[in-house]
């Protein structure tokens, strides 16, 4: 067959395919997704079908509603179902619990429903830039990982797996004082410095030693948690623990020394005088004293009022994290996204304002940025991914949230973070 004959037959074939697809598209018996499916088998495409959904995008789930691997996840909530199945009841309860009736935990999520997104059209958003710069460091995404304690309770590789996931997906993370992995090992796994969240204890010598160790390891920011002063009633944890048949005292025994015996940040420290991890009695004078010790950046985590935000500036704080400990600090019924505007207004651009509490979707992230947040810290979702599948689970959680965030960025017509502002959202 000559080249001209081949071209002629090829053109006729394409025309026949097009006519068939046009006929199928007009048929009330076939859904658009099915048409796209047929188009794929025919080896052709139609511009009219270019954005049709791929009905084969997700493989069948084999274990009821549970995904069998990270690639099957449609959203971050899919990982929670697996985490609940694989974790001991007490460990899952610790991760899931808020305080009292979990109403503030719920309020964090409900707060996003009070904010609508304003979509813009006819803007070229084929190329977008999601980088943000904080303290001179460029992050690949405004989505960072919040500190979560005792991650060895969720997966044997603990924070090491999380750090490797952050390295692979280019996200920043904050390590908890009572993490299952040392800051030196976490920085090694991530390949670059991480922030360090400080539980102050009630022994200044221990507090100072923790700060010096973190900064020596390379932590550019010390994040003092200030929202755990009044104690808490974690009913969901207590309820789940009733169904745990293990002997919990095999790992958990009374006394602070025993409590931190498996927490590497306390290795070689004399904790005999410590009675409380959270520094009950801490005041603004404590912040002043800590400011005199911290050589790098000092961040306060747990600020939820404009009064405290303004006062933090007076004490030389370099950034704030709007947080109610993921609904685990107090049963205030106040969402973090709800108080964010007053914090942003109080600091008036003088320091970065980060936020955590209930972030599960890319749309949640863009709402916070539109209201003035510099970055967003995600907690439970990556712990679900860690519990379910280890490092690959954490990576997929980050992939999903970043993908959702980039999608909604394009819908609001933003090609870079600076273009996300108050005009991107409205109150419902």
mmCIF file of C-alpha atoms in Angstrom, residues 106-364:
data_model
loop_
_atom_site.group_PDB
_atom_site.id
_atom_site.type_symbol
_atom_site.label_atom_id
_atom_site.label_comp_id
_atom_site.label_asym_id
_atom_site.label_seq_id
_atom_site.Cartn_x
_atom_site.Cartn_y
_atom_site.Cartn_z
ATOM 1 C CA UNK A 106 -15.928 19.003 64.891
ATOM 2 C CA UNK A 107 -16.053 22.816 64.907
ATOM 3 C CA UNK A 108 -12.653 22.927 63.212
ATOM 4 C CA UNK A 109 -14.114 21.057 60.251
ATOM 5 C CA UNK A 110 -17.447 22.859 60.259
ATOM 6 C CA UNK A 111 -15.675 26.210 60.134
ATOM 7 C CA UNK A 112 -14.649 25.642 56.536
ATOM 8 C CA UNK A 113 -18.278 25.304 55.477
ATOM 9 C CA UNK A 114 -18.866 28.948 56.406
ATOM 10 C CA UNK A 115 -16.418 30.099 53.738
ATOM 11 C CA UNK A 116 -17.147 29.927 50.005
ATOM 12 C CA UNK A 117 -14.583 30.057 47.204
ATOM 13 C CA UNK A 118 -14.941 32.590 44.380
ATOM 14 C CA UNK A 119 -13.936 31.046 41.052
ATOM 15 C CA UNK A 120 -12.450 33.239 38.323
ATOM 16 C CA UNK A 121 -12.442 32.522 34.591
ATOM 17 C CA UNK A 122 -10.335 33.138 31.486
ATOM 18 C CA UNK A 123 -6.989 33.239 33.235
ATOM 19 C CA UNK A 124 -4.065 31.174 31.940
ATOM 20 C CA UNK A 125 -3.309 28.883 34.866
ATOM 21 C CA UNK A 126 -1.456 26.140 33.049
ATOM 22 C CA UNK A 127 1.656 27.001 35.061
ATOM 23 C CA UNK A 128 1.360 27.700 38.773
ATOM 24 C CA UNK A 129 3.894 28.228 41.546
ATOM 25 C CA UNK A 130 3.024 26.932 45.039
ATOM 26 C CA UNK A 131 6.261 27.907 46.775
ATOM 27 C CA UNK A 132 6.282 30.080 49.885
ATOM 28 C CA UNK A 133 9.203 31.670 51.711
ATOM 29 C CA UNK A 134 9.283 31.601 55.507
ATOM 30 C CA UNK A 135 12.293 32.754 57.533
ATOM 31 C CA UNK A 136 14.347 32.882 54.339
ATOM 32 C CA UNK A 137 13.627 29.236 53.507
ATOM 33 C CA UNK A 138 11.663 28.378 50.375
ATOM 34 C CA UNK A 139 9.045 25.660 50.882
ATOM 35 C CA UNK A 140 7.710 23.797 47.878
ATOM 36 C CA UNK A 141 4.195 24.056 49.259
ATOM 37 C CA UNK A 142 2.322 26.035 51.917
ATOM 38 C CA UNK A 143 1.223 22.652 53.310
ATOM 39 C CA UNK A 144 3.469 21.597 56.209
ATOM 40 C CA UNK A 145 3.167 18.764 58.713
ATOM 41 C CA UNK A 146 2.107 19.605 62.267
ATOM 42 C CA UNK A 147 3.832 17.985 65.254
ATOM 43 C CA UNK A 148 2.243 14.759 66.467
ATOM 44 C CA UNK A 149 3.582 12.945 69.504
ATOM 45 C CA UNK A 150 4.601 9.309 69.767
ATOM 46 C CA UNK A 151 4.355 8.365 66.116
ATOM 47 C CA UNK A 152 5.892 5.004 66.910
ATOM 48 C CA UNK A 153 2.419 4.135 68.161
ATOM 49 C CA UNK A 154 1.209 4.339 64.567
ATOM 50 C CA UNK A 155 4.067 2.734 62.641
ATOM 51 C CA UNK A 156 7.475 1.229 63.570
ATOM 52 C CA UNK A 157 9.337 3.711 61.345
ATOM 53 C CA UNK A 158 7.563 6.615 63.052
ATOM 54 C CA UNK A 159 8.820 10.128 62.250
ATOM 55 C CA UNK A 160 11.606 8.688 60.101
ATOM 56 C CA UNK A 161 9.061 7.557 57.523
ATOM 57 C CA UNK A 162 7.316 10.933 57.726
ATOM 58 C CA UNK A 163 10.608 12.782 57.200
ATOM 59 C CA UNK A 164 11.414 10.713 54.119
ATOM 60 C CA UNK A 165 7.957 11.431 52.738
ATOM 61 C CA UNK A 166 8.516 15.154 53.306
ATOM 62 C CA UNK A 167 11.813 14.914 51.455
ATOM 63 C CA UNK A 168 10.212 13.069 48.549
ATOM 64 C CA UNK A 169 7.304 15.510 48.234
ATOM 65 C CA UNK A 170 9.183 18.680 49.297
ATOM 66 C CA UNK A 171 7.215 19.669 52.419
ATOM 67 C CA UNK A 172 8.368 21.059 55.766
ATOM 68 C CA UNK A 173 7.558 19.361 59.070
ATOM 69 C CA UNK A 174 7.584 20.106 62.797
ATOM 70 C CA UNK A 175 8.909 17.478 65.218
ATOM 71 C CA UNK A 176 7.323 17.036 68.639
ATOM 72 C CA UNK A 177 9.367 17.009 71.857
ATOM 73 C CA UNK A 178 7.856 13.628 72.645
ATOM 74 C CA UNK A 179 8.302 12.159 69.202
ATOM 75 C CA UNK A 180 9.522 8.605 68.827
ATOM 76 C CA UNK A 181 12.551 9.744 66.811
ATOM 77 C CA UNK A 182 15.361 12.147 67.639
ATOM 78 C CA UNK A 183 15.696 15.444 65.829
ATOM 79 C CA UNK A 184 19.108 14.407 64.530
ATOM 80 C CA UNK A 185 17.652 11.314 62.869
ATOM 81 C CA UNK A 186 14.638 13.203 61.499
ATOM 82 C CA UNK A 187 16.848 15.869 59.919
ATOM 83 C CA UNK A 188 19.047 13.141 58.470
ATOM 84 C CA UNK A 189 16.033 11.374 56.937
ATOM 85 C CA UNK A 190 14.555 14.579 55.536
ATOM 86 C CA UNK A 191 17.910 15.774 54.268
ATOM 87 C CA UNK A 192 17.344 19.299 55.601
ATOM 88 C CA UNK A 193 16.399 21.014 58.882
ATOM 89 C CA UNK A 194 12.951 20.717 60.457
ATOM 90 C CA UNK A 195 11.199 22.889 63.008
ATOM 91 C CA UNK A 196 11.106 21.709 66.625
ATOM 92 C CA UNK A 197 7.992 21.895 68.791
ATOM 93 C CA UNK A 198 8.844 22.423 72.447
ATOM 94 C CA UNK A 199 6.888 21.110 75.389
ATOM 95 C CA UNK A 200 8.567 23.246 78.061
ATOM 96 C CA UNK A 201 8.400 20.987 81.177
ATOM 97 C CA UNK A 202 8.512 22.584 84.610
ATOM 98 C CA UNK A 203 12.304 22.269 84.958
ATOM 99 C CA UNK A 204 14.116 25.114 83.198
ATOM 100 C CA UNK A 205 17.357 23.137 82.962
ATOM 101 C CA UNK A 206 15.584 20.442 80.935
ATOM 102 C CA UNK A 207 13.836 23.021 78.764
ATOM 103 C CA UNK A 208 17.090 24.803 77.996
ATOM 104 C CA UNK A 209 18.813 21.518 77.172
ATOM 105 C CA UNK A 210 16.050 20.580 74.717
ATOM 106 C CA UNK A 211 16.320 23.939 72.953
ATOM 107 C CA UNK A 212 20.109 23.787 72.692
ATOM 108 C CA UNK A 213 20.018 20.247 71.324
ATOM 109 C CA UNK A 214 17.408 21.137 68.692
ATOM 110 C CA UNK A 215 19.300 24.210 67.559
ATOM 111 C CA UNK A 216 22.618 22.363 67.485
ATOM 112 C CA UNK A 217 20.987 19.785 65.217
ATOM 113 C CA UNK A 218 19.969 22.577 62.862
ATOM 114 C CA UNK A 219 16.357 23.410 63.741
ATOM 115 C CA UNK A 220 15.734 26.951 62.439
ATOM 116 C CA UNK A 221 12.646 27.483 64.598
ATOM 117 C CA UNK A 222 11.616 26.537 68.130
ATOM 118 C CA UNK A 223 7.832 26.228 68.401
ATOM 119 C CA UNK A 224 6.601 26.690 71.953
ATOM 120 C CA UNK A 225 3.226 25.055 72.539
ATOM 121 C CA UNK A 226 1.102 27.226 74.840
ATOM 122 C CA UNK A 227 -2.329 25.591 74.588
ATOM 123 C CA UNK A 228 -1.899 22.675 76.992
ATOM 124 C CA UNK A 229 -1.889 24.548 80.302
ATOM 125 C CA UNK A 230 -5.266 23.588 81.718
ATOM 126 C CA UNK A 231 -5.364 19.825 81.305
ATOM 127 C CA UNK A 232 -7.906 18.018 79.148
ATOM 128 C CA UNK A 233 -10.559 15.331 79.163
ATOM 129 C CA UNK A 234 -9.988 13.030 76.171
ATOM 130 C CA UNK A 235 -13.195 10.997 76.372
ATOM 131 C CA UNK A 236 -12.855 9.350 72.964
ATOM 132 C CA UNK A 237 -9.451 7.985 73.930
ATOM 133 C CA UNK A 238 -10.775 6.687 77.237
ATOM 134 C CA UNK A 239 -13.731 5.050 75.522
ATOM 135 C CA UNK A 240 -11.623 3.363 72.841
ATOM 136 C CA UNK A 241 -9.144 2.188 75.461
ATOM 137 C CA UNK A 242 -11.883 0.147 77.144
ATOM 138 C CA UNK A 243 -11.862 -2.153 74.152
ATOM 139 C CA UNK A 244 -8.099 -2.631 74.112
ATOM 140 C CA UNK A 245 -7.219 -6.076 75.438
ATOM 141 C CA UNK A 246 -3.478 -5.445 75.619
ATOM 142 C CA UNK A 247 -1.704 -4.792 78.908
ATOM 143 C CA UNK A 248 -1.019 -1.077 78.495
ATOM 144 C CA UNK A 249 1.300 -0.941 81.525
ATOM 145 C CA UNK A 250 3.825 -2.965 79.536
ATOM 146 C CA UNK A 251 4.707 0.331 77.846
ATOM 147 C CA UNK A 252 3.021 2.991 79.965
ATOM 148 C CA UNK A 253 3.964 3.217 83.620
ATOM 149 C CA UNK A 254 3.388 6.099 86.059
ATOM 150 C CA UNK A 255 5.935 8.853 86.569
ATOM 151 C CA UNK A 256 7.485 11.377 84.194
ATOM 152 C CA UNK A 257 10.762 9.476 83.904
ATOM 153 C CA UNK A 258 8.909 6.401 82.739
ATOM 154 C CA UNK A 259 6.688 8.491 80.465
ATOM 155 C CA UNK A 260 9.657 9.829 78.489
ATOM 156 C CA UNK A 261 11.937 6.820 78.781
ATOM 157 C CA UNK A 262 11.195 5.901 75.155
ATOM 158 C CA UNK A 263 11.407 9.499 73.872
ATOM 159 C CA UNK A 264 14.919 10.045 72.495
ATOM 160 C CA UNK A 265 14.916 13.822 72.998
ATOM 161 C CA UNK A 266 15.184 13.135 76.741
ATOM 162 C CA UNK A 267 18.146 10.773 76.465
ATOM 163 C CA UNK A 268 20.910 11.618 78.950
ATOM 164 C CA UNK A 269 18.824 14.353 80.615
ATOM 165 C CA UNK A 270 18.191 14.453 84.342
ATOM 166 C CA UNK A 271 14.396 14.563 84.538
ATOM 167 C CA UNK A 272 14.174 13.791 88.255
ATOM 168 C CA UNK A 273 12.821 17.272 89.013
ATOM 169 C CA UNK A 274 10.252 17.302 86.193
ATOM 170 C CA UNK A 275 6.659 16.739 87.245
ATOM 171 C CA UNK A 276 4.847 18.142 84.219
ATOM 172 C CA UNK A 277 5.581 18.067 80.506
ATOM 173 C CA UNK A 278 3.484 21.103 79.660
ATOM 174 C CA UNK A 279 4.943 23.638 82.083
ATOM 175 C CA UNK A 280 1.793 24.435 84.023
ATOM 176 C CA UNK A 281 2.132 27.949 85.396
ATOM 177 C CA UNK A 282 3.892 29.258 82.287
ATOM 178 C CA UNK A 283 3.344 33.006 81.752
ATOM 179 C CA UNK A 284 4.545 35.704 79.368
ATOM 180 C CA UNK A 285 7.632 36.003 81.539
ATOM 181 C CA UNK A 286 8.453 32.459 80.482
ATOM 182 C CA UNK A 287 8.236 33.520 76.831
ATOM 183 C CA UNK A 288 10.601 36.396 77.604
ATOM 184 C CA UNK A 289 13.037 34.033 79.273
ATOM 185 C CA UNK A 290 12.863 31.594 76.380
ATOM 186 C CA UNK A 291 13.373 34.424 73.905
ATOM 187 C CA UNK A 292 16.685 35.062 75.657
ATOM 188 C CA UNK A 293 17.779 31.472 75.060
ATOM 189 C CA UNK A 294 16.511 30.730 71.545
ATOM 190 C CA UNK A 295 19.117 31.856 69.024
ATOM 191 C CA UNK A 296 16.957 31.236 65.973
ATOM 192 C CA UNK A 297 13.276 31.905 65.405
ATOM 193 C CA UNK A 298 10.755 31.602 68.218
ATOM 194 C CA UNK A 299 7.203 30.607 67.308
ATOM 195 C CA UNK A 300 4.166 30.392 69.586
ATOM 196 C CA UNK A 301 1.698 27.612 68.799
ATOM 197 C CA UNK A 302 -1.788 27.820 70.259
ATOM 198 C CA UNK A 303 -2.689 31.507 69.852
ATOM 199 C CA UNK A 304 -6.421 32.002 69.193
ATOM 200 C CA UNK A 305 -7.168 35.614 70.197
ATOM 201 C CA UNK A 306 -6.045 38.994 68.925
ATOM 202 C CA UNK A 307 -5.110 40.033 72.453
ATOM 203 C CA UNK A 308 -2.534 37.256 72.745
ATOM 204 C CA UNK A 309 -1.342 37.798 69.171
ATOM 205 C CA UNK A 310 -0.544 41.449 69.880
ATOM 206 C CA UNK A 311 1.178 40.569 73.137
ATOM 207 C CA UNK A 312 3.326 37.969 71.388
ATOM 208 C CA UNK A 313 4.746 40.718 69.194
ATOM 209 C CA UNK A 314 5.699 42.685 72.307
ATOM 210 C CA UNK A 315 7.744 39.712 73.486
ATOM 211 C CA UNK A 316 9.723 39.357 70.264
ATOM 212 C CA UNK A 317 7.997 36.282 68.870
ATOM 213 C CA UNK A 318 8.878 35.632 65.206
ATOM 214 C CA UNK A 319 5.727 33.781 64.085
ATOM 215 C CA UNK A 320 2.426 32.420 65.358
ATOM 216 C CA UNK A 321 0.542 29.198 64.768
ATOM 217 C CA UNK A 322 -3.200 29.576 65.214
ATOM 218 C CA UNK A 323 -4.080 26.297 66.898
ATOM 219 C CA UNK A 324 -6.345 24.596 69.411
ATOM 220 C CA UNK A 325 -4.229 21.443 69.289
ATOM 221 C CA UNK A 326 -6.476 19.911 66.653
ATOM 222 C CA UNK A 327 -9.507 20.288 68.924
ATOM 223 C CA UNK A 328 -7.570 18.599 71.735
ATOM 224 C CA UNK A 329 -6.807 21.619 73.930
ATOM 225 C CA UNK A 330 -10.124 22.980 75.181
ATOM 226 C CA UNK A 331 -13.809 22.543 74.389
ATOM 227 C CA UNK A 332 -14.236 26.142 73.231
ATOM 228 C CA UNK A 333 -16.427 25.350 70.197
ATOM 229 C CA UNK A 334 -14.290 27.852 68.295
ATOM 230 C CA UNK A 335 -12.697 26.799 65.018
ATOM 231 C CA UNK A 336 -9.185 27.926 64.164
ATOM 232 C CA UNK A 337 -10.259 29.057 60.686
ATOM 233 C CA UNK A 338 -12.911 31.159 62.425
ATOM 234 C CA UNK A 339 -10.407 33.102 64.542
ATOM 235 C CA UNK A 340 -7.733 33.353 61.859
ATOM 236 C CA UNK A 341 -8.833 36.777 60.532
ATOM 237 C CA UNK A 342 -8.527 38.455 63.927
ATOM 238 C CA UNK A 343 -5.032 37.044 64.424
ATOM 239 C CA UNK A 344 -3.955 38.171 60.954
ATOM 240 C CA UNK A 345 -5.388 41.608 61.631
ATOM 241 C CA UNK A 346 -3.638 41.863 64.977
ATOM 242 C CA UNK A 347 -0.138 41.139 63.648
ATOM 243 C CA UNK A 348 -0.723 43.252 60.526
ATOM 244 C CA UNK A 349 1.894 41.490 58.421
ATOM 245 C CA UNK A 350 4.691 41.869 60.970
ATOM 246 C CA UNK A 351 5.227 38.112 61.395
ATOM 247 C CA UNK A 352 4.112 34.971 59.543
ATOM 248 C CA UNK A 353 0.845 33.423 60.706
ATOM 249 C CA UNK A 354 0.465 29.663 60.292
ATOM 250 C CA UNK A 355 -2.610 27.641 61.202
ATOM 251 C CA UNK A 356 -3.659 24.063 61.946
ATOM 252 C CA UNK A 357 -6.933 22.412 62.929
ATOM 253 C CA UNK A 358 -9.170 20.301 60.716
ATOM 254 C CA UNK A 359 -7.386 20.673 57.376
ATOM 255 C CA UNK A 360 -8.363 17.783 55.131
ATOM 256 C CA UNK A 361 -8.806 19.216 51.622
ATOM 257 C CA UNK A 362 -6.953 21.451 49.219
ATOM 258 C CA UNK A 363 -9.965 23.754 49.377
ATOM 259 C CA UNK A 364 -9.414 24.103 53.141
#
